[in-house]
């Protein structure tokens, strides 16, 4: 059950790809990992019941979180880099708090906003310090599991400044500086947006004016405090304290001071506002999102209904549903009319069973579930809670203590519902007592729900202990998911910083490759880094983490309720086997008291096989009941770490459709466990019965003797091979003595022809028993991948169905999607007051610098780039082809990941793919040209040695990244070596601003030479270029 999964930055990238695959709702997955407005609208409707149109999403969420400088045609798209910047919002807010605390600004942080000072995100509404109130202990500056280190923002800013300006000293924040930064990261469309850049500076100017540190006309300084303010100024409406509160994400956004904001007002501007439309989602029976109040309540309710149907409704129904032809004993089934009557009666019988289950079962569950949801309390919800208690009594206590028949029909006294105990067996009486116990537990949970509804929320907030006792289990799980999102994001940041640390250690900022950027060094280190593996999973690991709650608060695993229902049903089945054994023993006693006792075998010859068979059957049921949760956790971790493909795997399409098949899971787990246990019981009883059967004893002893003989022979063979292998064939595939190995091989082939009979018999028995066991395992496939496909038909669909339910819960309850959903709702509620384009652009810079490997999924608008303003090789045909990509069919925003996958997915190149391949080759040529120019350029006269041909130097990445970032799989190529032919004079300048680049020109090309020689760099006149 254990697995070995990757961890670290590579696993983080795989998990974000998985998140994109879950979030998308199109017919086919977009492998560029982009999220569109219709995906967001469907997510909000399915998860929270918020009804918004695609246009509303585009004007609010996509406009605010989609970055700046994008074309209007693609304004409804959010790429994976922007998704990461959304996820970073709470982390950045906490990082700013850590930064201020570290720099002795605690007094300013905890001061109340009563004197006109700028508001602080670090205080709650009572003016208390959020930092100290989040836990009972002071927080450390580094090493906290859910709190970023104090130097995070400064660390990222230093990388940005050092890469762009050459040093990490704070600089005046000007439009030119921001242009250089965005051009460095390849965001030319944003760099050309003057209004957006000025808006970004105005955010910092507000902080400068509030602090009154400089004059009104002075430019703000880009230091770590200004950078932190710019990263968080537009998202301060997010309450950091909510991550540790017992509340739902919906209430964190739309409820204030413990009372529901019924208007659900959304501010879209300074004065205008509109309301978010919400629809009723039947939350008490929402088994896709699990918005019911208590998982225990729902599980007990469904298992109790299954027992009710078996005990009271599975008996004789009398004449109900009986056809006249079926009652006529003179009709022969072998005749056409009799066979047709039999078919018709079978159809009617199953329609009657369907009516019982659908009408009575669905109504019972719906009525008993009234008022049991996480929606805020109201008078109607209180009334529904009381009514649900009455329904519980009707289906549990009334049938147990009132013996009667409902809808009696027929001469034999059959009825639709029969509660008389005289006609019940001993095992059914046992199940009646189980139902009474379940009814008591259901009433206690319903009473807990009623108490929580009648106590005001403000009073509960003043009594944390009482609130913790009576609060909803679903609310507790949702609070665990909030903690898990903080933990996972903090781990992602630390994994990224570990990559930067490795890059700096390998290349070093003070080494000969000091011109390389931290951006490039990090990409190179990410590409070179081997996957770090971690062994997780297994029964003990899973149950231990469930006990200490780390499975919820760190891994963020949400166990789907249908699986929990099936587990409880399997446990009830384990208990049911005990009275069933007593019932069988009673029948055995009656058998030995009858007249057949004279011909019956000795009692122990029946009791021993029966006891052994029931023991194996009970063990099988317990094993099945305890295996589903670890298996579900293992499958979830495999999806998240990329061990099971998602975004780039065609098989993932199978689990994205017909998700309503998840309704099979509860019944399949229960009946699968029952049939599996029955098969194990029957086969084991036959085997042990034959062994204990006296006439079979000689045959059994002969079989045992044969097995012992073959076993001793195999043991002798094993000892012989241990000696031989150490001499001629110790390891791997190569032989030290081929002749001896060949002769021994012939001997073994001849020998194995006889002894393999035992191996095949053992394999047959093991596979047979494994098939019996796997009848009850619907979570994992029994047949190998592809072996269960017969043409278009799949023999075993249940493992796929199980994954559908698991992924449906992941699509609603994954910690990252929970956090993203909060940001969506905050944007809908506050409009321009939360998540502006300027703030998003600042956070994108933070993401580019800290997590550059996500740039492979960056989607940009190529139409917004002006070729005339590009600094190098403006006459190059490659760049002109790239800008005029419309001629090749490439329109709008394109990510490199999409281009690469499209190229690799088809064997026959289309015109579009040929254009892409040509552009990529030309871009690589431009990169080599750019690297060569940077080697030959400098701030003063110097000599530069080209790389040696014998021992090539490590690959380097230029200070500024290329316009189109290569994918992580691509390697940066070395500059070409000098050849015998005279190279052409390069008439281009490095990609730098002319006012800051020294004027240097080459008066003559370097002389060709087979050996490395120094190339003299002559100063050029100021008027050149």
PDB file of C-alpha atoms in Angstrom, residues 648 896-909 913 916-917 920 967 969:
ATOM      1  CA  UNK A 648      -1.126  15.803 -20.131  1.00  0.00           C
ATOM      2  CA  UNK A 896       5.143  27.417 -24.732  1.00  0.00           C
ATOM      3  CA  UNK A 897       3.803  24.295 -23.065  1.00  0.00           C
ATOM      4  CA  UNK A 898       0.912  24.230 -25.524  1.00  0.00           C
ATOM      5  CA  UNK A 899       3.167  24.771 -28.512  1.00  0.00           C
ATOM      6  CA  UNK A 900       5.538  22.006 -27.411  1.00  0.00           C
ATOM      7  CA  UNK A 901       2.793  19.489 -26.656  1.00  0.00           C
ATOM      8  CA  UNK A 902       0.997  20.237 -29.909  1.00  0.00           C
ATOM      9  CA  UNK A 903       4.207  19.590 -31.777  1.00  0.00           C
ATOM     10  CA  UNK A 904       4.887  16.317 -29.988  1.00  0.00           C
ATOM     11  CA  UNK A 905       1.321  14.970 -30.087  1.00  0.00           C
ATOM     12  CA  UNK A 906       0.984  14.552 -33.886  1.00  0.00           C
ATOM     13  CA  UNK A 907       3.253  12.571 -36.143  1.00  0.00           C
ATOM     14  CA  UNK A 908       2.365  14.462 -39.291  1.00  0.00           C
ATOM     15  CA  UNK A 909       3.344  18.122 -39.128  1.00  0.00           C
ATOM     16  CA  UNK A 913       3.422  23.034 -36.496  1.00  0.00           C
ATOM     17  CA  UNK A 916       6.185  26.759 -34.812  1.00  0.00           C
ATOM     18  CA  UNK A 917       9.227  24.537 -35.373  1.00  0.00           C
ATOM     19  CA  UNK A 920      11.669  27.895 -32.353  1.00  0.00           C
ATOM     20  CA  UNK A 967      10.520  25.060 -21.370  1.00  0.00           C
ATOM     21  CA  UNK A 969      13.207  20.534 -20.517  1.00  0.00           C
TER      22      UNK A 969
END
